[in-house]
Amino acid sequence: ALLDAREQQPVHTTFAEILYSGRDPFSRKVVIDKGTLQSIRAGQPVIDDTGVIGQVTRSFPMLAEVTLVTDKEQTTPVQVVRNGLRGVLYGDGAALDLRFMAANADLQEGDLLATSGVDGVYPPGLPVAKIERIERRADSGFARIYCLPLAQVTAARYVLVLAPIGSAASMRSAAAASAAASAASVKKNADAKPKAPAASEPKPAARREGRTP
């Protein structure tokens, strides 16, 4: 499944294995077996085959620290897949909250949330969470929205580290994808273009009979 997720990404990806969880009981972090020697840098998104795990926050030669989306210091800009409504997910240590959304916002339990890409960290369209419960109170202008992460944030063993947005590798991958799409479009148009009919050979001029005086 992770191989399929890798093929669907428009940017360069690196396979990594989660070695262990962070020792701080008040944070949600894991350590992976790739680091600066494999060009892993802070800020790179990390996903599994079902959604966003988090992002790299520290990198060492052979290891890197990944802060999970459920960490209390993590925020993730998202949008509702159903209608494009934007918001920000906040980690609460175990799950996620979609905060500062108006009480009358067009949100439903079961709505899927994906990255919006406005933060410059995550590319747009990565699955992040599902709305589990919505509480609307008459004395508050904001709804309380509880969400569950789609990724196996506490159970994943293997993950993909995505190239940062705007990196050389990311731009090359995007350029290659664009070039391939353009080539396919040109070929399609060329195949669909009607061929000109073959030119017919000119008929010989009629012989004119001269009159005898």
XYZ file of N, CA and C in Angstrom:
639
model
N 0.825 -1.204 0.000
C 0.000 0.000 0.000
C 0.864 1.261 0.000
N 1.994 1.195 0.695
C 2.875 2.362 0.743
C 3.501 2.625 -0.622
N 3.736 1.558 -1.391
C 4.263 1.719 -2.747
C 3.251 2.451 -3.622
N 1.974 2.128 -3.461
C 0.937 2.821 -4.219
C 0.890 4.297 -3.844
N 1.016 4.574 -2.542
C 1.006 5.966 -2.088
C 2.195 6.723 -2.663
N 3.330 6.050 -2.785
C 4.526 6.698 -3.328
C 4.323 7.065 -4.784
N 3.703 6.170 -5.549
C 3.500 6.434 -6.970
C 2.525 7.578 -7.202
N 1.655 7.842 -6.231
C 0.656 8.891 -6.396
C 1.189 10.277 -6.053
N 2.378 10.346 -5.468
C 2.915 11.648 -5.057
C 3.638 12.325 -6.219
N 3.395 13.617 -6.432
C 4.041 14.331 -7.530
C 5.466 14.790 -7.195
N 5.935 14.492 -5.973
C 7.269 14.925 -5.555
C 8.112 13.713 -5.183
N 9.402 13.949 -5.043
C 10.310 12.883 -4.634
C 9.996 12.433 -3.209
N 10.056 11.131 -2.954
C 9.776 10.594 -1.627
C 10.906 9.689 -1.164
N 11.037 9.539 0.155
C 12.049 8.666 0.753
C 11.372 7.716 1.731
N 11.615 6.418 1.568
C 11.094 5.442 2.515
C 11.838 5.572 3.836
N 11.102 5.410 4.930
C 11.735 5.447 6.246
C 10.987 4.514 7.187
N 11.696 4.049 8.200
C 11.100 3.194 9.222
C 11.071 3.939 10.546
N 9.951 3.847 11.242
C 9.856 4.445 12.575
C 10.560 3.516 13.568
N 11.565 4.062 14.248
C 12.359 3.254 15.167
C 11.772 3.231 16.575
N 11.361 4.397 17.075
C 10.798 4.456 18.422
C 10.098 5.793 18.628
N 9.305 5.859 19.696
C 8.595 7.087 20.036
C 9.452 7.964 20.929
N 9.157 9.259 20.933
C 9.892 10.178 21.793
C 9.662 9.871 23.263
N 10.608 10.276 24.104
C 10.529 9.959 25.525
C 9.678 10.945 26.316
N 9.419 12.109 25.749
C 8.624 13.111 26.457
C 7.151 12.696 26.448
N 6.554 12.425 27.607
C 5.149 11.963 27.641
C 4.151 13.047 27.271
N 4.596 14.316 27.225
C 3.685 15.411 26.927
C 3.738 15.845 25.459
N 4.524 15.161 24.668
C 4.594 15.471 23.240
C 4.344 14.202 22.440
N 4.067 14.381 21.161
C 3.803 13.254 20.269
C 4.824 13.301 19.136
N 5.926 12.576 19.342
C 7.014 12.557 18.377
C 7.502 11.125 18.177
N 8.042 10.852 16.993
C 8.678 9.569 16.701
C 10.017 9.838 16.028
N 10.863 8.820 15.992
C 12.183 8.932 15.368
C 12.256 7.940 14.219
N 12.708 8.417 13.043
C 12.833 7.562 11.860
C 14.310 7.305 11.545
N 14.547 6.301 10.712
C 15.916 5.848 10.446
C 16.588 6.552 9.275
N 16.122 7.717 8.888
C 16.755 8.495 7.822
C 17.071 9.889 8.359
N 18.189 10.460 7.880
C 18.596 11.772 8.369
C 19.231 12.614 7.284
N 20.133 13.506 7.695
C 20.737 14.434 6.744
C 21.564 13.728 5.676
N 22.095 12.556 5.998
C 22.859 11.809 4.985
C 21.968 11.345 3.842
N 20.674 11.272 4.101
C 19.698 10.927 3.054
C 18.912 12.161 2.615
N 19.461 13.353 2.911
C 18.863 14.635 2.505
C 17.534 14.918 3.194
N 17.349 14.381 4.397
C 16.151 14.672 5.174
C 16.393 15.944 5.984
N 15.482 16.904 5.884
C 15.625 18.180 6.558
C 14.353 18.519 7.341
N 14.490 19.409 8.301
C 13.332 19.865 9.072
C 12.319 20.530 8.150
N 11.050 20.262 8.396
C 9.985 20.848 7.598
C 9.392 19.925 6.556
N 10.022 18.775 6.312
C 9.493 17.878 5.290
C 8.271 17.123 5.801
N 7.226 17.005 4.967
C 6.022 16.266 5.363
C 6.300 14.760 5.435
N 5.577 14.093 6.319
C 5.694 12.641 6.486
C 4.295 12.041 6.407
N 4.115 11.014 5.582
C 2.808 10.390 5.407
C 2.927 8.873 5.487
N 1.785 8.212 5.683
C 1.738 6.770 5.466
C 0.778 6.536 4.305
N 0.295 5.319 4.125
C -0.537 5.035 2.961
C -1.964 5.554 3.090
N -2.331 6.093 4.273
C -3.699 6.575 4.455
C -3.798 8.067 4.740
N -2.689 8.722 5.049
C -2.778 10.144 5.322
C -1.520 10.725 5.935
N -1.656 11.944 6.446
C -0.521 12.690 6.993
C -0.179 12.192 8.392
N 1.099 11.879 8.603
C 1.615 11.494 9.916
C 2.061 12.736 10.687
N 2.797 13.612 10.030
C 3.322 14.810 10.675
C 4.403 15.428 9.814
N 5.378 16.058 10.442
C 6.478 16.657 9.694
C 7.780 16.530 10.468
N 8.880 16.516 9.719
C 10.207 16.436 10.328
C 10.478 17.752 11.057
N 10.898 17.647 12.323
C 11.193 18.859 13.099
C 12.671 18.971 13.462
N 13.383 17.848 13.484
C 14.835 17.880 13.699
C 15.468 16.753 12.907
N 16.662 17.003 12.392
C 17.338 15.996 11.582
C 18.787 15.857 12.010
N 19.243 14.611 12.085
C 20.611 14.279 12.438
C 21.186 13.421 11.313
N 22.484 13.115 11.336
C 23.072 12.383 10.203
C 22.328 11.095 9.822
N 21.945 10.270 10.806
C 21.323 8.981 10.498
C 19.899 8.850 11.036
N 19.392 9.883 11.682
C 18.064 9.843 12.289
C 17.358 11.176 12.074
N 16.045 11.161 12.253
C 15.284 12.404 12.213
C 14.086 12.282 13.145
N 13.726 13.412 13.737
C 12.567 13.462 14.625
C 11.362 13.961 13.840
N 10.242 13.252 13.997
C 8.993 13.623 13.326
C 7.963 13.972 14.391
N 7.424 15.180 14.320
C 6.358 15.582 15.233
C 5.022 15.232 14.589
N 4.209 14.470 15.300
C 2.945 13.985 14.763
C 1.907 15.108 14.704
N 0.915 14.936 13.827
C -0.130 15.954 13.681
C -0.940 16.105 14.962
N -0.926 15.083 15.807
C -1.703 15.141 17.049
C -0.965 15.855 18.180
N 0.283 16.244 17.957
C 1.036 16.963 18.985
C 0.363 18.310 19.262
N 0.392 18.736 20.527
C -0.304 19.962 20.918
C 0.288 21.222 20.292
N 1.501 21.143 19.781
C 2.124 22.311 19.167
C 2.013 22.308 17.642
N 1.300 21.325 17.111
C 1.184 21.223 15.656
C -0.124 21.822 15.156
N -0.033 22.576 14.077
C -1.210 23.086 13.376
C -1.098 22.687 11.905
N -2.225 22.333 11.317
C -2.237 21.873 9.927
C -3.364 22.554 9.168
N -3.053 23.445 8.227
C -4.107 24.059 7.404
C -4.772 23.001 6.517
N -6.093 22.976 6.544
C -6.839 21.961 5.791
C -8.020 22.609 5.086
N -8.667 21.803 4.247
C -9.929 22.228 3.662
C -10.848 21.018 3.581
N -12.151 21.290 3.636
C -13.141 20.223 3.569
C -13.212 19.723 2.130
N -13.045 18.419 1.957
C -13.039 17.853 0.607
C -14.378 18.085 -0.090
N -15.457 18.042 0.656
C -16.799 18.147 0.074
C -17.086 19.519 -0.517
N -16.644 20.586 0.146
C -17.010 21.923 -0.333
C -15.862 22.929 -0.403
N -14.631 22.510 -0.043
C -13.481 23.403 -0.151
C -13.329 24.397 0.982
N -14.190 24.325 2.011
C -14.098 25.249 3.144
C -12.772 25.056 3.881
N -12.072 26.168 4.162
C -10.747 26.085 4.776
C -10.803 26.293 6.278
N -9.839 25.673 6.961
C -9.715 25.819 8.401
C -8.344 25.357 8.844
N -8.130 25.288 10.153
C -6.845 24.863 10.706
C -7.091 23.804 11.771
N -6.400 22.679 11.631
C -6.465 21.602 12.620
C -5.396 21.815 13.681
N -5.783 21.602 14.931
C -4.853 21.687 16.054
C -4.777 20.315 16.734
N -3.544 19.880 17.032
C -3.401 18.648 17.779
C -3.798 18.853 19.234
N -4.397 17.808 19.847
C -4.749 17.915 21.262
C -4.058 16.841 22.103
N -3.056 16.201 21.503
C -2.323 15.161 22.221
C -2.749 13.760 21.849
N -4.008 13.587 21.470
C -4.495 12.265 21.083
C -5.255 12.308 19.759
N -5.992 13.387 19.534
C -6.769 13.531 18.308
C -6.546 14.932 17.744
N -7.569 15.489 17.097
C -7.431 16.793 16.439
C -8.685 17.623 16.645
N -8.505 18.939 16.698
C -9.622 19.885 16.775
C -9.574 20.807 15.567
N -10.726 21.025 14.957
C -10.854 22.030 13.900
C -11.425 23.276 14.561
N -10.573 24.261 14.813
C -10.967 25.404 15.635
C -11.362 26.635 14.814
N -12.033 27.532 15.519
C -12.400 28.850 14.986
C -13.263 28.759 13.727
N -14.143 27.780 13.706
C -15.110 27.652 12.620
C -16.462 28.160 13.117
N -17.117 28.970 12.297
C -18.407 29.531 12.683
C -19.415 28.428 12.985
N -20.307 28.716 13.925
C -21.299 27.714 14.328
C -22.209 27.321 13.169
N -22.406 28.234 12.209
C -23.273 27.926 11.066
C -22.482 27.483 9.831
N -21.221 27.158 10.017
C -20.393 26.723 8.880
C -20.945 25.420 8.298
N -20.782 25.257 6.997
C -21.278 24.069 6.300
C -20.347 22.883 6.569
N -20.521 22.285 7.736
C -19.714 21.136 8.145
C -20.630 20.022 8.617
N -20.223 18.792 8.332
C -21.024 17.632 8.715
C -20.130 16.568 9.329
N -20.691 15.791 10.228
C -19.952 14.650 10.763
C -19.669 13.673 9.628
N -18.431 13.219 9.553
C -18.019 12.338 8.461
C -17.295 13.056 7.340
N -17.317 14.403 7.353
C -16.584 15.150 6.328
C -15.094 14.831 6.405
N -14.473 14.694 5.231
C -13.039 14.442 5.155
C -12.289 15.754 4.986
N -11.142 15.832 5.650
C -10.302 17.025 5.590
C -8.973 16.682 4.940
N -8.522 17.514 4.017
C -7.246 17.323 3.328
C -6.417 18.599 3.442
N -5.114 18.476 3.264
C -4.248 19.653 3.343
C -4.636 20.664 2.272
N -4.601 21.938 2.663
C -4.934 22.998 1.710
C -3.705 23.495 0.963
N -2.513 23.293 1.539
C -1.283 23.708 0.882
C -0.911 25.161 1.095
N -1.684 25.915 1.894
C -1.403 27.335 2.047
C -0.241 27.618 2.991
N 0.211 26.611 3.747
C 1.296 26.833 4.713
C 2.675 26.679 4.102
N 2.764 26.182 2.873
C 4.059 25.981 2.249
C 4.826 24.788 2.778
N 4.195 23.969 3.610
C 4.825 22.757 4.155
C 4.250 21.518 3.487
N 2.933 21.384 3.549
C 2.276 20.224 2.954
C 1.752 20.566 1.571
N 1.954 19.687 0.598
C 1.307 19.910 -0.700
C -0.195 19.751 -0.546
N -0.990 20.396 -1.380
C -2.451 20.295 -1.234
C -2.962 18.904 -1.574
N -4.071 18.538 -0.913
C -4.764 17.302 -1.257
C -4.392 16.066 -0.469
N -3.486 16.168 0.506
C -3.134 14.996 1.311
C -4.222 14.752 2.346
N -4.734 13.519 2.465
C -5.761 13.234 3.479
C -5.198 13.443 4.888
N -5.985 14.075 5.761
C -5.523 14.356 7.114
C -6.439 13.773 8.180
N -7.731 14.084 8.096
C -8.620 13.710 9.195
C -10.063 13.583 8.726
N -10.894 13.072 9.623
C -12.341 12.979 9.400
C -13.050 13.596 10.604
N -14.078 14.390 10.340
C -14.840 14.994 11.429
C -15.653 13.915 12.138
N -15.414 13.774 13.428
C -16.108 12.753 14.207
C -17.355 13.296 14.900
N -17.242 14.511 15.448
C -18.369 15.062 16.203
C -18.352 16.583 16.139
N -19.532 17.178 16.056
C -19.661 18.638 16.024
C -20.600 19.070 17.145
N -20.142 20.024 17.943
C -20.973 20.585 19.006
C -21.244 22.052 18.691
N -22.514 22.405 18.609
C -22.913 23.795 18.368
C -23.714 24.278 19.576
N -23.255 25.376 20.162
C -23.915 25.924 21.344
C -24.487 27.302 21.049
N -25.628 27.582 21.646
C -26.308 28.847 21.388
C -25.528 30.036 21.943
N -24.714 29.812 22.993
C -23.980 30.918 23.612
C -22.598 31.135 23.009
N -22.284 30.470 21.900
C -20.979 30.617 21.270
C -21.128 30.771 19.769
N -20.317 31.659 19.213
C -20.345 31.860 17.766
C -19.521 30.837 17.005
N -18.782 29.997 17.736
C -17.943 28.983 17.098
C -18.411 27.578 17.464
N -18.229 26.667 16.537
C -18.552 25.265 16.781
C -17.337 24.556 17.369
N -17.591 23.538 18.154
C -16.515 22.686 18.659
C -16.497 21.435 17.787
N -15.389 21.239 17.062
C -15.334 20.180 16.054
C -14.196 19.215 16.391
N -14.576 17.979 16.673
C -13.614 16.944 17.033
C -13.320 16.084 15.797
N -12.041 15.826 15.548
C -11.633 15.082 14.355
C -10.687 13.938 14.727
N -10.693 12.915 13.886
C -9.787 11.786 14.050
C -8.815 11.747 12.880
N -7.515 11.555 13.141
C -6.551 11.473 12.032
C -6.802 10.225 11.188
N -6.586 10.347 9.893
C -6.755 9.207 8.989
C -5.526 8.312 8.976
N -4.363 8.879 9.216
C -3.124 8.091 9.231
C -3.013 7.298 10.528
N -2.198 6.274 10.493
C -1.957 5.455 11.680
C -0.856 6.108 12.516
N -1.189 7.227 13.129
C -0.170 8.032 13.799
C 0.484 7.300 14.972
N -0.211 6.368 15.590
C 0.365 5.643 16.727
C 0.714 4.201 16.389
N 0.468 3.791 15.150
C 0.694 2.385 14.816
C 1.541 2.175 13.561
N 1.783 3.220 12.784
C 2.544 3.057 11.537
C 3.981 2.648 11.837
N 4.525 1.810 10.981
C 5.932 1.413 11.120
C 6.766 1.970 9.986
N 6.196 1.990 8.779
C 6.916 2.520 7.623
C 6.187 3.754 7.102
N 6.949 4.746 6.699
C 6.384 6.019 6.248
C 7.126 6.518 5.022
N 6.557 7.562 4.409
C 7.200 8.251 3.298
C 7.502 9.680 3.712
N 8.723 10.128 3.457
C 9.104 11.514 3.695
C 9.086 12.228 2.345
N 8.248 13.259 2.232
C 8.107 13.968 0.965
C 9.135 15.086 0.848
N 9.585 15.325 -0.363
C 10.484 16.450 -0.608
C 9.765 17.739 -0.271
N 10.458 18.712 0.304
C 9.794 19.980 0.650
C 9.293 20.710 -0.581
N 8.187 21.436 -0.406
C 7.628 22.217 -1.513
C 8.644 23.259 -1.970
N 8.860 23.341 -3.282
C 9.786 24.320 -3.821
C 11.224 23.838 -3.897
N 11.497 22.598 -3.422
C 12.862 22.082 -3.506
C 13.195 21.730 -4.944
N 14.478 21.563 -5.217
C 14.903 21.226 -6.577
C 14.301 19.908 -7.016
N 14.313 18.911 -6.115
C 13.760 17.596 -6.462
C 12.270 17.700 -6.728
N 11.590 18.480 -5.888
C 10.149 18.655 -6.065
C 9.849 19.338 -7.384
N 10.627 20.382 -7.708
C 10.388 21.119 -8.945
C 10.701 20.264 -10.165
N 11.752 19.440 -10.061
C 12.072 18.549 -11.190
C 10.959 17.548 -11.406
N 10.428 16.990 -10.317
C 9.351 16.013 -10.443
C 8.116 16.650 -11.058
N 7.785 17.858 -10.586
C 6.621 18.546 -11.119
C 6.821 18.886 -12.591
N 8.044 19.316 -12.945
C 8.339 19.652 -14.332
C 8.248 18.421 -15.225
N 8.749 17.288 -14.731
C 8.686 16.052 -15.502
C 7.236 15.633 -15.722
N 6.425 15.747 -14.663
C 5.014 15.389 -14.793
C 4.313 16.306 -15.786
N 4.635 17.605 -15.730
C 4.031 18.563 -16.649
C 4.457 18.287 -18.084
N 5.752 17.970 -18.270
C 6.251 17.690 -19.612
C 5.590 16.444 -20.191
N 5.415 15.418 -19.330
C 4.778 14.187 -19.790
C 3.336 14.445 -20.191
N 2.630 15.262 -19.388
C 1.240 15.584 -19.700
C 1.151 16.375 -21.002
N 2.088 17.317 -21.198
C 2.091 18.115 -22.424
C 2.362 17.258 -23.645
N 3.324 16.325 -23.515
C 3.652 15.439 -24.626
C 2.455 14.566 -24.998
N 1.768 14.063 -23.966
C 0.603 13.226 -24.217
C -0.494 14.021 -24.911
N -0.668 15.292 -24.482
C -1.688 16.141 -25.093
C -1.365 16.430 -26.553
N -0.080 16.713 -26.820
C 0.339 16.993 -28.201
C 0.112 15.779 -29.087
N 0.473 14.602 -28.565
C 0.308 13.369 -29.339
C -1.162 13.105 -29.620
N -1.997 13.334 -28.588
C -3.430 13.116 -28.749
C -3.998 14.033 -29.813
N -3.587 15.308 -29.780
C -4.078 16.263 -30.770
C -3.598 15.919 -32.172
N -2.334 15.433 -32.238
C -1.790 15.072 -33.551
C -2.529 13.879 -34.135
N -2.865 12.905 -33.254
C -3.586 11.729 -33.739
C -5.005 12.085 -34.175
N -5.590 13.065 -33.489
C -6.974 13.426 -33.789
C -7.091 14.353 -34.993
N -5.983 15.004 -35.407
C -6.016 15.967 -36.513
C -6.283 15.254 -37.827
N -7.306 15.654 -38.558
C -7.613 14.978 -39.831
C -6.502 15.182 -40.849
N -6.242 14.133 -41.583
C -5.193 14.203 -42.594
C -5.734 14.843 -43.870
N -4.885 15.634 -44.537
C -5.282 16.277 -45.790
C -5.366 15.226 -46.885
N -6.372 15.311 -47.747
C -6.494 14.319 -48.830
C -5.311 14.410 -49.779
N -4.940 13.269 -50.315
C -3.792 13.221 -51.223
C -4.117 14.003 -52.499
N -3.134 14.750 -52.978
C -3.343 15.552 -54.195
C -3.471 14.641 -55.397
N -4.469 14.903 -56.220
C -4.676 14.081 -57.417
C -3.742 14.565 -58.528
N -3.387 13.627 -59.374
C -2.491 13.976 -60.482
C -3.236 14.856 -61.481
N -2.555 15.871 -62.024
C -3.236 16.760 -63.001
C -3.562 16.006 -64.283
N -4.757 16.325 -64.780
C -5.163 15.675 -66.026
C -4.439 16.315 -67.204
N -4.086 15.514 -68.197
C -3.423 16.115 -69.374
C -4.366 17.054 -70.117
N -3.806 18.127 -70.633
C -4.626 19.092 -71.374
C -5.197 18.475 -72.646
N -6.434 18.846 -72.907
C -7.102 18.285 -74.112
C -6.395 18.769 -75.375
N -6.205 17.908 -76.348
C -5.546 18.241 -77.608
C -6.514 18.972 -78.517
N -6.052 20.117 -78.939
C -6.928 20.928 -79.793
C -6.586 20.621 -81.264
N -7.669 20.298 -82.010
C -7.501 19.979 -83.440
C -7.469 21.276 -84.250
N -6.440 21.442 -85.043
C -6.368 22.649 -85.899
C -7.192 22.499 -87.166
N -7.674 23.607 -87.675
C -8.464 23.568 -88.912
C -7.532 23.685 -90.126
N -7.895 22.969 -91.188
C -7.121 23.077 -92.418
C -7.690 24.206 -93.273
N -6.838 24.996 -93.802
C -7.343 26.099 -94.637
C -8.036 25.596 -95.891
